[in-house]
Amino acid sequence: MSVVNLTPVTSLNEQLNHLGIRGYLQQHQDKGLLRVLTCGSVDDGKSTLIGRLLHDSQQLYDDQLDALKRDHKGRNSEGELELAMLVDGLQAEREQGITIDVAYRYFSTTERKFILADTPGHEQYTRNMATGASTSDVAILLIDARYGVQTQTRRHSFICALLGIKHLIVAVNKMDIVGYSEHIYNAIVQDVQALMAQLQVPTVDVVPISALKGENILTLSANMPWYTGTALLPRLETLPIPQRGGEATRFPVQYVNRPDLDFRGFAGTLVSGRLAVGQAVTAWPSGKKSTIKQIVSFAGEQPSAVAGEAITLTLNDEIDISRGDWLVPSDDKVNLSNRALAYVVWFNEQPLQAGRLYDLKLATRKSSVSINRLNHKVNVNTLAQEAAEQVAMNDIALVELELTETLPLDTFRTQPGTGNFILIDRLTNATVAAGLIQNVLAEEKAASGDISAFERELNALIRKHFPHWGARDVRELFNTDLINTELLKAAQ
């Protein structure tokens, strides 16, 4: 029989009744916030684990528990509560017993606040998992103790590493089914260590648990005396909260606020770094400079601002700044280019079309981009790089982006807050991919016969659908080296 010693906490209803709404909010206002992702293969117990965390930490309302008890699917064959039902909110999820959409749940302990993202394990919903991982600080990667490391385990591990998650907690679940075997646990640990070494994940914890029984969740279980590490929740409470956004200062302008003739401010969220009144700043991509006159927030004027704050800046000089421009300290280096190498996770059922124009959403700017070169795809089973003739749904590929304008670009490795983007289909307005900039390439200058974005897209469509016409790439017409080579061949 499992032994679970719950920490002495009162229920959420009792806390609210005792403290009141204002007192409850004040109690939690200054706690640190950790964003946690749960991922892994199908039926590894992700939703059950989150339900267990909510249940055992007394973060459920009475009506939630009553509804679960009344539901005929709210108990399993052994009469225990199906805690996964607390997280799977869609009707299709409850009927099939699977997770489809990303479900977010909020709870707190005496140490800190948490946002839990429950993501699906099926391969067809990989795009939903990537969405949940994009805002997470730490990932809990669940592995079914009966099956060990699976294909989706590798896929989700790779996506977590790609998205810059520095700490993974591997939860070896369903230890009760395998008789709490230390041998099985150790074998999985070896496989996990080999995988994480390939992915270069800096910090990994491997915790044996039973989400259904609640073992090694809040406290250590007597059924696994051979495990000498920390239980899952105490480990989450002690993990350092990573700095989000990056070290350099980046302020993408979201809105130009002009309520009257005497005020012109630039509103947005400070993605990373720090700004102060009197500081010299440069607007990119124009390169025009000024100094900060005021920093205004909801609470009024303030002398400085730090990452995460929503602020409005006014400047001492009247310079042209629009939505999508960046304000950066003048002594900070910024890369300006119209080309970049990026990893993309393809979301759409229609495969990527090389040469076609897509809308690019980068920070607060919307621009146009074409993908003219597919470098390689990543085989998630072996993590090997393979030739990429086509990028289909859920594929991960390294591609070369060619923008229609020169913009400030950051790599995701150094500036996660401004080094990521999404691609949008210009006809359907559907988000077709999420991407991470790996390297900013040298800017490609157009020749004197400048080619418009429309001309390039039309040329690409003609070459694709009417190859018998023999149309050439319109960009080659202004490639001086290529022209000289062709003339030399003709002369010979």
CSV table of C-alpha atoms in Angstrom, one decimal:
chain,number,residue,atom,x,y,z
A,1,MET,CA,0.0,0.0,0.0
A,2,SER,CA,1.4,3.4,-0.9
A,3,VAL,CA,2.3,5.9,1.7
A,4,VAL,CA,1.7,9.6,1.0
A,5,ASN,CA,2.2,12.2,3.7
A,6,LEU,CA,0.5,15.3,2.6
A,7,THR,CA,1.7,18.7,3.8
A,8,PRO,CA,-0.7,20.4,6.2
A,9,VAL,CA,-2.4,22.9,4.0
A,10,THR,CA,-6.0,24.0,4.0
A,11,SER,CA,-8.3,23.8,1.0
A,12,LEU,CA,-8.7,26.6,-1.5
A,13,ASN,CA,-12.2,27.4,-0.3
A,14,GLU,CA,-11.0,27.6,3.3
A,15,GLN,CA,-8.1,29.9,2.4
A,16,LEU,CA,-10.5,32.3,0.5
A,17,ASN,CA,-13.0,32.3,3.3
A,18,HIS,CA,-10.4,33.0,5.9
A,19,LEU,CA,-8.3,35.6,4.0
A,20,GLY,CA,-10.9,37.1,1.6
A,21,ILE,CA,-10.1,37.9,-2.0
A,22,ARG,CA,-7.8,40.8,-1.3
A,23,GLY,CA,-5.9,39.0,1.5
A,24,TYR,CA,-5.5,35.9,-0.7
A,25,LEU,CA,-4.2,37.9,-3.7
A,26,GLN,CA,-1.8,39.9,-1.4
A,27,GLN,CA,-0.4,36.7,0.0
A,28,HIS,CA,0.6,35.5,-3.4
A,29,GLN,CA,1.5,38.7,-5.0
A,30,ASP,CA,5.3,38.7,-4.3
A,31,LYS,CA,5.9,35.0,-4.9
A,32,GLY,CA,8.0,33.9,-7.8
A,33,LEU,CA,6.3,32.4,-10.9
A,34,LEU,CA,7.5,29.2,-12.5
A,35,ARG,CA,6.0,28.1,-15.9
A,36,VAL,CA,6.0,24.3,-16.1
A,37,LEU,CA,5.4,22.1,-19.2
A,38,THR,CA,4.3,18.5,-19.0
A,39,CYS,CA,5.1,16.5,-22.1
A,40,GLY,CA,5.9,12.9,-23.3
A,41,SER,CA,4.4,10.1,-25.2
A,42,VAL,CA,0.8,9.0,-25.4
A,43,ASP,CA,-0.8,7.8,-22.2
A,44,ASP,CA,2.3,8.5,-20.1
A,45,GLY,CA,0.1,10.1,-17.5
A,46,LYS,CA,0.6,13.8,-18.0
A,47,SER,CA,-2.9,14.9,-17.2
A,48,THR,CA,-3.1,12.6,-14.2
A,49,LEU,CA,0.1,14.1,-12.8
A,50,ILE,CA,-1.2,17.6,-13.1
A,51,GLY,CA,-4.5,16.5,-11.5
A,52,ARG,CA,-2.6,14.9,-8.7
A,53,LEU,CA,-0.5,18.0,-8.1
A,54,LEU,CA,-3.7,20.1,-7.9
A,55,HIS,CA,-5.5,17.6,-5.7
A,56,ASP,CA,-2.7,16.8,-3.2
A,57,SER,CA,-1.7,20.5,-2.8
A,58,GLN,CA,-5.4,21.3,-2.0
A,59,GLN,CA,-5.7,23.7,-5.0
A,60,LEU,CA,-9.2,22.5,-6.1
A,61,TYR,CA,-12.5,24.1,-5.4
A,62,ASP,CA,-15.2,22.0,-3.7
A,63,ASP,CA,-17.5,22.2,-6.8
A,64,GLN,CA,-14.6,20.8,-9.0
A,65,LEU,CA,-14.3,17.7,-6.8
A,66,ASP,CA,-18.1,17.3,-6.5
A,67,ALA,CA,-18.4,17.4,-10.3
A,68,LEU,CA,-15.7,14.8,-10.7
A,69,LYS,CA,-17.3,12.5,-8.2
A,70,ARG,CA,-20.7,12.8,-9.9
A,71,ASP,CA,-19.3,12.1,-13.3
A,72,HIS,CA,-19.7,8.4,-14.2
A,73,LYS,CA,-16.2,8.5,-15.8
A,74,GLY,CA,-14.7,10.3,-12.8
A,75,ARG,CA,-13.5,7.0,-11.2
A,76,ASN,CA,-11.4,4.2,-12.5
A,77,SER,CA,-12.1,0.4,-12.2
A,78,GLU,CA,-10.5,0.4,-8.7
A,79,GLY,CA,-12.8,3.2,-7.5
A,80,GLU,CA,-10.0,5.9,-7.5
A,81,LEU,CA,-10.6,9.4,-8.8
A,82,GLU,CA,-9.7,9.9,-12.5
A,83,LEU,CA,-7.6,13.1,-11.8
A,84,ALA,CA,-6.9,13.5,-15.5
A,85,MET,CA,-10.5,14.6,-15.9
A,86,LEU,CA,-9.7,17.8,-13.9
A,87,VAL,CA,-7.4,18.9,-16.8
A,88,ASP,CA,-8.9,17.4,-20.0
A,89,GLY,CA,-11.7,20.0,-20.5
A,90,LEU,CA,-12.7,19.3,-24.1
A,91,GLN,CA,-15.6,16.9,-24.7
A,92,ALA,CA,-13.5,14.9,-27.2
A,93,GLU,CA,-10.7,14.6,-24.6
A,94,ARG,CA,-13.0,13.2,-22.0
A,95,GLU,CA,-14.7,10.8,-24.4
A,96,GLN,CA,-11.4,9.4,-25.7
A,97,GLY,CA,-9.3,9.7,-22.6
A,98,ILE,CA,-6.6,11.7,-24.4
A,99,THR,CA,-5.2,15.3,-24.4
A,100,ILE,CA,-5.7,17.3,-27.6
A,101,ASP,CA,-5.4,21.0,-26.8
A,102,VAL,CA,-2.9,22.7,-24.4
A,103,ALA,CA,-4.5,23.0,-21.0
A,104,TYR,CA,-3.2,25.6,-18.6
A,105,ARG,CA,-3.7,25.2,-14.8
A,106,TYR,CA,-2.6,27.6,-12.0
A,107,PHE,CA,-1.7,26.7,-8.5
A,108,SER,CA,0.6,27.9,-5.7
A,109,THR,CA,2.4,26.6,-2.7
A,110,THR,CA,3.9,28.4,0.3
A,111,GLU,CA,7.1,28.8,-1.8
A,112,ARG,CA,6.0,30.0,-5.3
A,113,LYS,CA,3.3,30.2,-7.9
A,114,PHE,CA,3.1,27.8,-10.9
A,115,ILE,CA,1.5,27.8,-14.3
A,116,LEU,CA,1.2,24.2,-15.6
A,117,ALA,CA,0.8,23.5,-19.3
A,118,ASP,CA,-0.6,20.0,-20.1
A,119,THR,CA,0.3,19.2,-23.7
A,120,PRO,CA,-0.8,16.3,-25.9
A,121,GLY,CA,1.4,13.3,-26.6
A,122,HIS,CA,0.1,12.2,-30.0
A,123,GLU,CA,2.4,13.0,-32.9
A,124,GLN,CA,-0.4,14.8,-34.8
A,125,TYR,CA,-0.7,17.3,-32.0
A,126,THR,CA,3.1,18.1,-31.9
A,127,ARG,CA,2.4,21.7,-32.9
A,128,ASN,CA,0.3,22.1,-29.7
A,129,MET,CA,3.1,20.7,-27.6
A,130,ALA,CA,5.5,23.3,-29.2
A,131,THR,CA,3.1,26.0,-28.4
A,132,GLY,CA,3.0,25.1,-24.7
A,133,ALA,CA,6.8,24.7,-24.6
A,134,SER,CA,7.4,28.1,-26.1
A,135,THR,CA,6.5,29.9,-22.8
A,136,SER,CA,7.8,27.4,-20.3
A,137,ASP,CA,10.8,27.7,-17.9
A,138,VAL,CA,11.1,24.0,-17.0
A,139,ALA,CA,9.7,20.8,-18.6
A,140,ILE,CA,8.5,17.6,-16.9
A,141,LEU,CA,9.0,14.8,-19.4
A,142,LEU,CA,7.0,11.8,-18.5
A,143,ILE,CA,8.1,8.3,-19.4
A,144,ASP,CA,5.9,5.2,-18.9
A,145,ALA,CA,8.1,2.8,-16.8
A,146,ARG,CA,6.8,-0.2,-18.8
A,147,TYR,CA,8.0,1.1,-22.2
A,148,GLY,CA,10.9,3.5,-21.5
A,149,VAL,CA,12.1,6.1,-24.0
A,150,GLN,CA,9.8,6.3,-27.0
A,151,THR,CA,9.8,8.2,-30.3
A,152,GLN,CA,7.6,11.0,-28.9
A,153,THR,CA,9.9,11.2,-25.9
A,154,ARG,CA,12.8,12.0,-28.2
A,155,ARG,CA,10.6,14.4,-30.3
A,156,HIS,CA,9.5,16.3,-27.2
A,157,SER,CA,13.0,16.3,-25.7
A,158,PHE,CA,14.4,17.8,-28.9
A,159,ILE,CA,11.7,20.5,-29.1
A,160,CYS,CA,12.3,21.4,-25.4
A,161,ALA,CA,16.0,21.7,-26.1
A,162,LEU,CA,15.4,23.7,-29.3
A,163,LEU,CA,13.2,26.1,-27.5
A,164,GLY,CA,15.9,26.8,-24.9
A,165,ILE,CA,14.4,25.0,-21.9
A,166,LYS,CA,17.5,24.6,-19.7
A,167,HIS,CA,16.1,22.2,-17.1
A,168,LEU,CA,14.2,19.0,-17.6
A,169,ILE,CA,12.7,16.8,-14.9
A,170,VAL,CA,12.2,13.3,-16.3
A,171,ALA,CA,9.3,11.7,-14.3
A,172,VAL,CA,9.4,7.9,-14.7
A,173,ASN,CA,5.7,7.3,-14.1
A,174,LYS,CA,3.6,4.1,-13.3
A,175,MET,CA,6.3,2.7,-11.1
A,176,ASP,CA,3.5,0.9,-9.2
A,177,ILE,CA,2.7,-1.2,-12.3
A,178,VAL,CA,6.3,-2.5,-12.6
A,179,GLY,CA,6.5,-3.3,-8.9
A,180,TYR,CA,8.6,-0.3,-8.0
A,181,SER,CA,11.6,-2.0,-9.8
A,182,GLU,CA,14.9,-0.2,-9.2
A,183,HIS,CA,16.4,-2.1,-12.1
A,184,ILE,CA,13.9,-0.8,-14.6
A,185,TYR,CA,14.4,2.7,-13.2
A,186,ASN,CA,18.2,2.5,-13.6
A,187,ALA,CA,17.9,1.2,-17.2
A,188,ILE,CA,15.6,4.2,-18.1
A,189,VAL,CA,18.1,6.6,-16.4
A,190,GLN,CA,20.9,5.3,-18.6
A,191,ASP,CA,18.8,5.9,-21.8
A,192,VAL,CA,17.7,9.3,-20.6
A,193,GLN,CA,21.3,10.4,-19.9
A,194,ALA,CA,22.4,9.3,-23.4
A,195,LEU,CA,19.6,11.2,-25.0
A,196,MET,CA,20.2,14.4,-23.0
A,197,ALA,CA,23.9,14.2,-23.8
A,198,GLN,CA,23.0,14.3,-27.5
A,199,LEU,CA,20.7,17.3,-26.9
A,200,GLN,CA,23.2,19.1,-24.6
A,201,VAL,CA,20.6,19.7,-22.0
A,202,PRO,CA,22.5,21.2,-19.0
A,203,THR,CA,20.4,20.0,-16.1
A,204,VAL,CA,18.3,16.9,-15.8
A,205,ASP,CA,16.6,15.2,-12.8
A,206,VAL,CA,15.1,11.7,-13.1
A,207,VAL,CA,12.3,11.1,-10.5
A,208,PRO,CA,10.4,7.8,-10.2
A,209,ILE,CA,6.7,8.4,-9.5
A,210,SER,CA,3.2,7.1,-9.5
A,211,ALA,CA,0.9,9.9,-10.5
A,212,LEU,CA,-2.2,7.7,-9.9
A,213,LYS,CA,-1.1,6.7,-6.3
A,214,GLY,CA,0.5,10.0,-5.5
A,215,GLU,CA,3.9,8.6,-4.7
A,216,ASN,CA,7.1,10.8,-4.8
A,217,ILE,CA,4.9,13.7,-5.7
A,218,LEU,CA,4.7,15.8,-2.5
A,219,THR,CA,6.8,13.5,-0.3
A,220,LEU,CA,9.0,10.5,-0.8
A,221,SER,CA,7.3,7.1,-1.0
A,222,ALA,CA,8.1,4.2,1.3
A,223,ASN,CA,7.6,1.9,-1.7
A,224,MET,CA,10.8,3.2,-3.3
A,225,PRO,CA,13.4,3.4,-0.5
A,226,TRP,CA,16.2,3.0,-3.0
A,227,TYR,CA,15.4,6.5,-4.4
A,228,THR,CA,17.4,9.1,-2.4
A,229,GLY,CA,16.6,12.2,-4.4
A,230,THR,CA,13.9,14.8,-3.9
A,231,ALA,CA,10.1,14.4,-4.5
A,232,LEU,CA,8.7,16.2,-7.6
A,233,LEU,CA,6.9,19.2,-6.0
A,234,PRO,CA,9.7,20.1,-3.6
A,235,ARG,CA,12.1,20.0,-6.6
A,236,LEU,CA,9.9,22.4,-8.5
A,237,GLU,CA,9.8,24.7,-5.5
A,238,THR,CA,13.6,25.0,-5.4
A,239,LEU,CA,14.5,25.3,-9.1
A,240,PRO,CA,16.0,28.7,-10.0
A,241,ILE,CA,13.6,30.8,-12.1
A,242,PRO,CA,15.4,31.5,-15.4
A,243,GLN,CA,15.7,35.0,-16.8
A,244,ARG,CA,13.3,35.4,-19.7
A,245,GLY,CA,13.9,37.4,-22.8
A,246,GLY,CA,17.7,37.6,-22.9
A,247,GLU,CA,20.5,39.8,-21.4
A,248,ALA,CA,20.5,42.7,-23.9
A,249,THR,CA,17.8,45.4,-23.7
A,250,ARG,CA,15.1,45.1,-26.3
A,251,PHE,CA,11.9,47.3,-26.5
A,252,PRO,CA,9.7,46.5,-29.5
A,253,VAL,CA,7.2,49.3,-30.1
A,254,GLN,CA,3.7,48.0,-30.1
A,255,TYR,CA,1.7,51.2,-30.3
A,256,VAL,CA,2.3,54.9,-30.9
A,257,ASN,CA,0.2,56.8,-28.3
A,258,ARG,CA,-0.8,60.3,-29.4
A,259,PRO,CA,-3.8,61.4,-27.3
A,260,ASP,CA,-3.2,65.1,-27.9
A,261,LEU,CA,-0.7,67.5,-29.4
A,262,ASP,CA,1.5,67.6,-26.3
A,263,PHE,CA,2.2,63.9,-25.9
A,264,ARG,CA,3.7,61.3,-28.2
A,265,GLY,CA,4.7,58.1,-26.5
A,266,PHE,CA,5.8,54.7,-27.7
A,267,ALA,CA,4.0,51.9,-25.9
A,268,GLY,CA,5.0,48.2,-25.5
A,269,THR,CA,6.4,45.6,-23.2
A,270,LEU,CA,10.1,45.7,-22.3
A,271,VAL,CA,11.1,42.2,-23.5
A,272,SER,CA,14.5,42.1,-21.9
A,273,GLY,CA,17.1,44.3,-20.1
A,274,ARG,CA,16.5,47.7,-18.4
A,275,LEU,CA,15.7,51.2,-19.5
A,276,ALA,CA,16.1,54.5,-17.5
A,277,VAL,CA,15.2,58.2,-17.9
A,278,GLY,CA,18.0,60.0,-19.6
A,279,GLN,CA,19.4,56.9,-21.3
A,280,ALA,CA,20.5,57.2,-24.9
A,281,VAL,CA,18.6,54.9,-27.2
A,282,THR,CA,18.6,54.1,-31.0
A,283,ALA,CA,15.5,53.3,-33.0
A,284,TRP,CA,16.0,50.3,-35.4
A,285,PRO,CA,16.0,49.8,-38.3
A,286,SER,CA,16.2,53.5,-39.0
A,287,GLY,CA,19.3,54.0,-36.8
A,288,LYS,CA,18.0,57.4,-35.5
A,289,LYS,CA,19.0,58.3,-31.9
A,290,SER,CA,17.5,60.2,-29.0
A,291,THR,CA,17.3,60.0,-25.2
A,292,ILE,CA,14.5,58.9,-22.9
A,293,LYS,CA,12.5,61.8,-21.5
A,294,GLN,CA,9.8,59.9,-19.6
A,295,ILE,CA,8.9,56.3,-18.6
A,296,VAL,CA,5.1,56.0,-18.0
A,297,SER,CA,3.3,53.0,-16.7
A,298,PHE,CA,-0.2,52.3,-15.3
A,299,ALA,CA,1.0,53.6,-11.9
A,300,GLY,CA,2.4,56.9,-13.4
A,301,GLU,CA,5.9,58.1,-14.2
A,302,GLN,CA,8.8,56.1,-13.0
A,303,PRO,CA,12.6,56.5,-13.2
A,304,SER,CA,13.3,53.1,-14.8
A,305,ALA,CA,11.8,49.9,-16.1
A,306,VAL,CA,12.8,46.3,-16.1
A,307,ALA,CA,12.0,43.3,-18.3
A,308,GLY,CA,8.3,42.3,-18.4
A,309,GLU,CA,6.9,45.8,-17.6
A,310,ALA,CA,4.3,47.3,-19.9
A,311,ILE,CA,5.4,50.9,-20.4
A,312,THR,CA,5.2,54.0,-22.6
A,313,LEU,CA,8.4,55.9,-23.5
A,314,THR,CA,8.6,59.5,-24.5
A,315,LEU,CA,11.8,60.9,-26.2
A,316,ASN,CA,13.5,64.3,-26.1
A,317,ASP,CA,13.7,64.4,-29.9
A,318,GLU,CA,10.9,64.0,-32.5
A,319,ILE,CA,12.0,61.1,-34.6
A,320,ASP,CA,10.0,58.8,-36.8
A,321,ILE,CA,9.2,55.6,-35.0
A,322,SER,CA,6.4,53.2,-35.9
A,323,ARG,CA,4.9,49.9,-34.7
A,324,GLY,CA,7.4,47.1,-35.0
A,325,ASP,CA,10.5,49.3,-34.6
A,326,TRP,CA,12.9,48.5,-31.7
A,327,LEU,CA,14.3,51.0,-29.2
A,328,VAL,CA,17.7,49.8,-28.0
A,329,PRO,CA,20.4,51.4,-25.8
A,330,SER,CA,22.7,53.2,-28.2
A,331,ASP,CA,25.8,51.3,-27.0
A,332,ASP,CA,24.1,47.9,-27.8
A,333,LYS,CA,25.0,46.0,-31.0
A,334,VAL,CA,22.1,45.2,-33.3
A,335,ASN,CA,22.3,42.9,-36.4
A,336,LEU,CA,20.5,44.4,-39.4
A,337,SER,CA,19.8,42.0,-42.3
A,338,ASN,CA,17.2,40.5,-44.6
A,339,ARG,CA,18.5,36.9,-44.3
A,340,ALA,CA,18.7,34.4,-41.5
A,341,LEU,CA,19.0,30.7,-40.8
A,342,ALA,CA,16.2,29.4,-38.6
A,343,TYR,CA,14.7,26.2,-37.3
A,344,VAL,CA,11.0,25.9,-38.1
A,345,VAL,CA,8.4,23.5,-36.6
A,346,TRP,CA,5.8,23.1,-39.4
A,347,PHE,CA,2.2,23.2,-38.2
A,348,ASN,CA,0.1,23.1,-41.4
A,349,GLU,CA,-1.3,20.2,-43.3
A,350,GLN,CA,-0.1,21.8,-46.5
A,351,PRO,CA,3.7,21.4,-46.8
A,352,LEU,CA,6.1,24.3,-47.0
A,353,GLN,CA,6.3,25.8,-50.4
A,354,ALA,CA,9.8,27.0,-51.3
A,355,GLY,CA,9.8,30.5,-52.9
A,356,ARG,CA,6.3,31.3,-51.7
A,357,LEU,CA,5.8,34.5,-49.6
A,358,TYR,CA,4.5,34.1,-46.0
A,359,ASP,CA,3.7,36.7,-43.5
A,360,LEU,CA,6.4,36.9,-40.7
A,361,LYS,CA,5.4,38.0,-37.2
A,362,LEU,CA,8.6,38.9,-35.4
A,363,ALA,CA,8.1,40.6,-32.0
A,364,THR,CA,5.6,43.4,-32.8
A,365,ARG,CA,6.5,43.7,-36.5
A,366,LYS,CA,4.7,42.0,-39.4
A,367,SER,CA,6.7,41.6,-42.6
A,368,SER,CA,6.9,39.2,-45.5
A,369,VAL,CA,9.4,36.4,-46.0
A,370,SER,CA,10.2,33.6,-48.4
A,371,ILE,CA,12.0,30.3,-47.7
A,372,ASN,CA,14.3,29.7,-50.7
A,373,ARG,CA,16.5,27.0,-49.3
A,374,LEU,CA,15.8,23.9,-47.1
A,375,ASN,CA,19.1,23.0,-45.4
A,376,HIS,CA,18.0,19.8,-43.6
A,377,LYS,CA,15.3,18.1,-41.6
A,378,VAL,CA,15.9,16.6,-38.1
A,379,ASN,CA,15.2,12.9,-37.7
A,380,VAL,CA,13.7,12.9,-34.1
A,381,ASN,CA,14.4,9.2,-33.7
A,382,THR,CA,18.2,9.5,-34.3
A,383,LEU,CA,18.6,13.3,-34.1
A,384,ALA,CA,20.4,13.0,-37.4
A,385,GLN,CA,20.2,15.7,-40.1
A,386,GLU,CA,18.6,14.5,-43.3
A,387,ALA,CA,18.1,16.0,-46.7
A,388,ALA,CA,14.9,18.1,-46.9
A,389,GLU,CA,13.0,17.9,-50.2
A,390,GLN,CA,9.7,18.7,-48.4
A,391,VAL,CA,8.7,19.9,-45.0
A,392,ALA,CA,5.4,18.4,-43.9
A,393,MET,CA,3.3,18.9,-40.8
A,394,ASN,CA,5.2,18.3,-37.5
A,395,ASP,CA,8.5,18.3,-39.3
A,396,ILE,CA,11.4,20.3,-37.8
A,397,ALA,CA,13.8,21.8,-40.4
A,398,LEU,CA,16.6,24.3,-40.8
A,399,VAL,CA,15.7,26.8,-43.5
A,400,GLU,CA,17.0,30.0,-45.0
A,401,LEU,CA,14.7,33.0,-44.6
A,402,GLU,CA,14.8,35.8,-47.1
A,403,LEU,CA,12.9,38.9,-45.9
A,404,THR,CA,11.5,41.6,-48.2
A,405,GLU,CA,13.0,44.3,-46.0
A,406,THR,CA,16.0,44.8,-43.8
A,407,LEU,CA,15.2,44.4,-40.1
A,408,PRO,CA,16.9,44.1,-36.7
A,409,LEU,CA,17.4,40.4,-36.0
A,410,ASP,CA,18.5,38.4,-32.9
A,411,THR,CA,19.4,34.8,-32.5
A,412,PHE,CA,17.2,32.8,-30.2
A,413,ARG,CA,20.2,31.5,-28.3
A,414,THR,CA,21.2,35.0,-27.1
A,415,GLN,CA,17.8,36.8,-27.1
A,416,PRO,CA,14.9,34.3,-26.8
A,417,GLY,CA,12.4,37.1,-26.5
A,418,THR,CA,13.1,38.6,-29.9
A,419,GLY,CA,14.7,35.6,-31.6
A,420,ASN,CA,11.5,33.7,-32.3
A,421,PHE,CA,8.8,34.2,-34.9
A,422,ILE,CA,5.7,32.7,-36.5
A,423,LEU,CA,4.8,32.3,-40.2
A,424,ILE,CA,1.3,33.0,-41.4
A,425,ASP,CA,-0.3,31.9,-44.6
A,426,ARG,CA,-1.2,35.1,-46.5
A,427,LEU,CA,-4.4,33.6,-48.0
A,428,THR,CA,-6.0,31.7,-45.1
A,429,ASN,CA,-4.4,33.7,-42.2
A,430,ALA,CA,-3.5,30.4,-40.5
A,431,THR,CA,-0.3,30.1,-38.5
A,432,VAL,CA,1.7,27.6,-40.5
A,433,ALA,CA,5.0,27.4,-38.5
A,434,ALA,CA,6.9,28.6,-35.5
A,435,GLY,CA,10.6,29.4,-35.8
A,436,LEU,CA,13.8,30.2,-34.0
A,437,ILE,CA,16.5,32.2,-35.5
A,438,GLN,CA,19.8,30.3,-35.3
A,439,ASN,CA,22.1,32.6,-37.2
A,440,VAL,CA,21.8,36.1,-38.8
A,441,LEU,CA,23.3,36.0,-42.4
A,442,ALA,CA,24.9,38.8,-44.3
A,443,GLU,CA,22.4,41.1,-46.0
A,444,GLU,CA,21.8,40.4,-49.6
A,445,LYS,CA,21.6,43.6,-51.6
A,446,ALA,CA,19.3,43.7,-54.6
A,447,ALA,CA,20.8,44.7,-58.0
A,448,SER,CA,19.9,47.9,-59.7
A,449,GLY,CA,16.9,46.2,-61.3
A,450,ASP,CA,15.1,45.7,-58.0
A,451,ILE,CA,12.6,42.9,-57.9
A,452,SER,CA,9.4,43.4,-56.0
A,453,ALA,CA,8.0,40.8,-53.6
A,454,PHE,CA,5.0,40.3,-55.9
A,455,GLU,CA,7.2,39.6,-58.9
A,456,ARG,CA,9.2,37.0,-57.0
A,457,GLU,CA,6.1,35.2,-55.8
A,458,LEU,CA,4.5,35.3,-59.2
A,459,ASN,CA,7.8,34.0,-60.8
A,460,ALA,CA,8.0,31.1,-58.2
A,461,LEU,CA,4.3,30.1,-58.9
A,462,ILE,CA,4.9,30.1,-62.7
A,463,ARG,CA,8.1,27.9,-62.3
A,464,LYS,CA,6.2,25.5,-60.0
A,465,HIS,CA,2.9,25.1,-61.9
A,466,PHE,CA,4.1,25.7,-65.5
A,467,PRO,CA,7.6,24.1,-65.7
A,468,HIS,CA,7.1,23.4,-69.4
A,469,TRP,CA,7.3,27.2,-70.0
A,470,GLY,CA,11.0,27.0,-69.1
A,471,ALA,CA,10.8,30.2,-66.9
A,472,ARG,CA,14.0,31.0,-65.0
A,473,ASP,CA,14.4,32.3,-61.5
A,474,VAL,CA,13.8,36.1,-61.9
A,475,ARG,CA,16.5,36.8,-59.3
A,476,GLU,CA,19.1,35.2,-61.6
A,477,LEU,CA,18.5,38.0,-64.1
A,478,PHE,CA,20.2,40.4,-61.8
A,479,ASN,CA,22.9,38.1,-60.6
A,480,THR,CA,26.0,39.7,-62.1
A,481,ASP,CA,28.3,36.7,-61.6
A,482,LEU,CA,25.8,34.4,-63.2
A,483,ILE,CA,25.3,36.7,-66.2
A,484,ASN,CA,29.1,36.9,-66.8
A,485,THR,CA,29.3,33.1,-66.7
A,486,GLU,CA,26.5,32.7,-69.2
A,487,LEU,CA,28.1,35.3,-71.5
A,488,LEU,CA,31.4,33.5,-71.3
A,489,LYS,CA,29.8,30.2,-72.2
A,490,ALA,CA,28.0,31.8,-75.2
A,491,ALA,CA,31.3,33.3,-76.4
A,492,GLN,CA,33.0,29.9,-76.4
